Coordinates of C-alpha atoms and ligand atoms in Angstrom, one line a residue:
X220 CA 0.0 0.0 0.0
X221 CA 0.9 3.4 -0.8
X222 CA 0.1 6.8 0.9
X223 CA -2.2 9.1 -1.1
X224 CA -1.4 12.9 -0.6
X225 CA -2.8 15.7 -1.3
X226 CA -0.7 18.9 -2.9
X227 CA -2.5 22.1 -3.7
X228 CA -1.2 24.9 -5.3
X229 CA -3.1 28.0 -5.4
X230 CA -3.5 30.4 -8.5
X231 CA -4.6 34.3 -9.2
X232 CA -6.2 35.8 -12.5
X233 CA -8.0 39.0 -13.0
X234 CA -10.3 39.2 -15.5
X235 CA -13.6 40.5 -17.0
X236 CA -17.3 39.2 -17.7
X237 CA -20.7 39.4 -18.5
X238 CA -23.5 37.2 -17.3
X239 CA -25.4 37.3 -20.5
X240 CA -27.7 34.8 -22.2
X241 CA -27.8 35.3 -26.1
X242 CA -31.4 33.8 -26.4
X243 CA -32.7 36.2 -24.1
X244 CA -33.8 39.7 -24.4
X245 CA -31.9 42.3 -22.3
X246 CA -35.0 43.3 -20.5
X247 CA -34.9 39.2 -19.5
X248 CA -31.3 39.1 -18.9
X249 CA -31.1 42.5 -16.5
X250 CA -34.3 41.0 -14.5
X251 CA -32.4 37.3 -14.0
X252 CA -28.5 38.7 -13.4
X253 CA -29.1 42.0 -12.3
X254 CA -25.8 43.7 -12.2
X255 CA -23.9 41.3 -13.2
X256 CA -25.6 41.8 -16.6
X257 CA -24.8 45.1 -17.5
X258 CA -23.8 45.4 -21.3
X259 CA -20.4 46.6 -20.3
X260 CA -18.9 44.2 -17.9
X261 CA -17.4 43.8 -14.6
X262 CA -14.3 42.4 -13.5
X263 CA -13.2 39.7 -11.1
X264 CA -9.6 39.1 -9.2
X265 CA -10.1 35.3 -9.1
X266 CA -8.4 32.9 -7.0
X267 CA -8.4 29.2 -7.8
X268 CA -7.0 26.8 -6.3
X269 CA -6.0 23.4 -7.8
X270 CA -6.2 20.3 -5.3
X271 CA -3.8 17.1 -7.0
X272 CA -3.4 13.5 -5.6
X273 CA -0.6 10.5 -5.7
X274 CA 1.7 8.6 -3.4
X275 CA 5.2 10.3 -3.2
X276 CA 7.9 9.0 -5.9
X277 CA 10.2 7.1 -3.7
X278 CA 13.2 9.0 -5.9
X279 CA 12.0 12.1 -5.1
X280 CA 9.9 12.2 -2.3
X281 CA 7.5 14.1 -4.4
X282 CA 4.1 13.7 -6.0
X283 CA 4.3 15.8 -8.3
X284 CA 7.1 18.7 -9.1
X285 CA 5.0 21.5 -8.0
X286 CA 7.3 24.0 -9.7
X287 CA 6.5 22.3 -12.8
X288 CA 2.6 22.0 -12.4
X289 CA 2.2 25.6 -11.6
X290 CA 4.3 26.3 -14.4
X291 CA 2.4 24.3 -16.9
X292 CA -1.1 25.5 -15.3
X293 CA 0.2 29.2 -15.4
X294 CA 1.8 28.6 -19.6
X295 CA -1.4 26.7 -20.3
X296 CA -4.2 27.6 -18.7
X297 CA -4.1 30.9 -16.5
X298 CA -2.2 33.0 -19.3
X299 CA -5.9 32.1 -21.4
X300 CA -7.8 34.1 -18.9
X301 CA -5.6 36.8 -16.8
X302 CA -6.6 40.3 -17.9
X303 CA -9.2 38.1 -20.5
X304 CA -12.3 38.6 -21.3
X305 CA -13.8 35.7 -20.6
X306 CA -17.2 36.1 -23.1
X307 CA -14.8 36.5 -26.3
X308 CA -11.8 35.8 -25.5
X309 CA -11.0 32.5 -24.0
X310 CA -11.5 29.3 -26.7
X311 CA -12.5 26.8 -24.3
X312 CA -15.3 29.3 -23.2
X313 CA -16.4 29.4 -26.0
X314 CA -20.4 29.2 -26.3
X315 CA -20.9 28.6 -22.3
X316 CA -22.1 31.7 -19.8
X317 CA -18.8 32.5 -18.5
X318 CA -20.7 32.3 -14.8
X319 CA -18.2 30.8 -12.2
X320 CA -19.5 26.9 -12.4
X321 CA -19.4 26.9 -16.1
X322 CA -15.8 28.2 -15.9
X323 CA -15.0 26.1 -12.8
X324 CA -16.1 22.8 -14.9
X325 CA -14.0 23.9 -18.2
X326 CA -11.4 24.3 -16.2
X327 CA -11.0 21.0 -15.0
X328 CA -10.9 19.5 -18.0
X329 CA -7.9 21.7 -18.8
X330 CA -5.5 21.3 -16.1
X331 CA -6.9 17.3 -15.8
X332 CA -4.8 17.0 -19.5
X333 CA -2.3 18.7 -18.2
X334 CA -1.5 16.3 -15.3
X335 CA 1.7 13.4 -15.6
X336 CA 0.0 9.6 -15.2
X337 CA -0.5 8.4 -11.4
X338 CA -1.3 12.0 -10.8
X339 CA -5.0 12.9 -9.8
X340 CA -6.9 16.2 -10.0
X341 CA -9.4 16.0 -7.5
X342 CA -10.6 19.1 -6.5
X343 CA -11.0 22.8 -7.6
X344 CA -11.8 25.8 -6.0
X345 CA -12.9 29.2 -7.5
X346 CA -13.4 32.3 -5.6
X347 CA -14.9 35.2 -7.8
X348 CA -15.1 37.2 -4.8
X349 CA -13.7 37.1 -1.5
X350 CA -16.7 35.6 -0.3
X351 CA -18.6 33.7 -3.0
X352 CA -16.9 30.4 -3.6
X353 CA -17.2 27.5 -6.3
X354 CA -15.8 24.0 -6.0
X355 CA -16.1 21.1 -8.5
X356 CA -14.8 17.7 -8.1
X357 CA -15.4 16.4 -11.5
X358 CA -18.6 15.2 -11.1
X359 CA -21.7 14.5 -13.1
X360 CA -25.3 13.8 -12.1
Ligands
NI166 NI1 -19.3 38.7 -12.1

């Protein structure tokens, strides 16, 4: 038997969205999102942090070089979305409502392809604000 640990690194972007539905009018839109609808924008300072699991590599003592994963999150993923706008300019946004749970669950399936084999992403956490946070687990129901 092996230990399982956990090793979470955590990750900053800031960037801009609306929460917009293209089928709806704006009148229908403004009276679902409120604010967070207006035709402009806002902006978020996101943090997320990224939750990996494996036993320790008996040469190195480590389950993952965590230099090397933020590195390859930061070059993949996070230089998609920092100072972004996530409604038109992030591909694997593309057609979604760039709300926090839609971007929470595309963003598991970028950093889970990013990850070396016997390595396990199992957990993310998104805060859009200090106080509202998101957290998927790579679950479907
Ligand atoms: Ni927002």
């Amino acid at each position: 038997m092996a230990p399982r640990v956990y090793v979470a690194r955590r990750f900053h972007f800031s960037a801009a969205h609306r929460v917009y539905n293209p089928a709806w009018s704006d009148e229908k839109n403004a009276e679902v999102f409120g604010p967070c609808s207006h035709p402009s924008g806002h902006g978020h300072n996101y943090e997320l942090e990224v939750v990996v699991a494996g036993s320790p590599n008996p040469d190195t003592g480590y389950v993952i070089d965590i230099t090397l994963l933020r590195k390859a999150i930061e070059a993949q993923v996070i230089s998609q979305l920092d100072h972004r706008n996530l409604n038109t300019d992030v591909p694997f946004l593309k057609g979604c409502i760039p709300s926090s749970e839609n971007l929470i669950v595309a963003l598991w399936k970028e950093i889970a392809a990013l990850l070396p084999p016997g390595v396990e992403l199992v957990r993310l956490r998104l805060w859009e604000t200090p106080r509202n946070c998101f957290e998927y687990y790579g679950e479907y129901i």
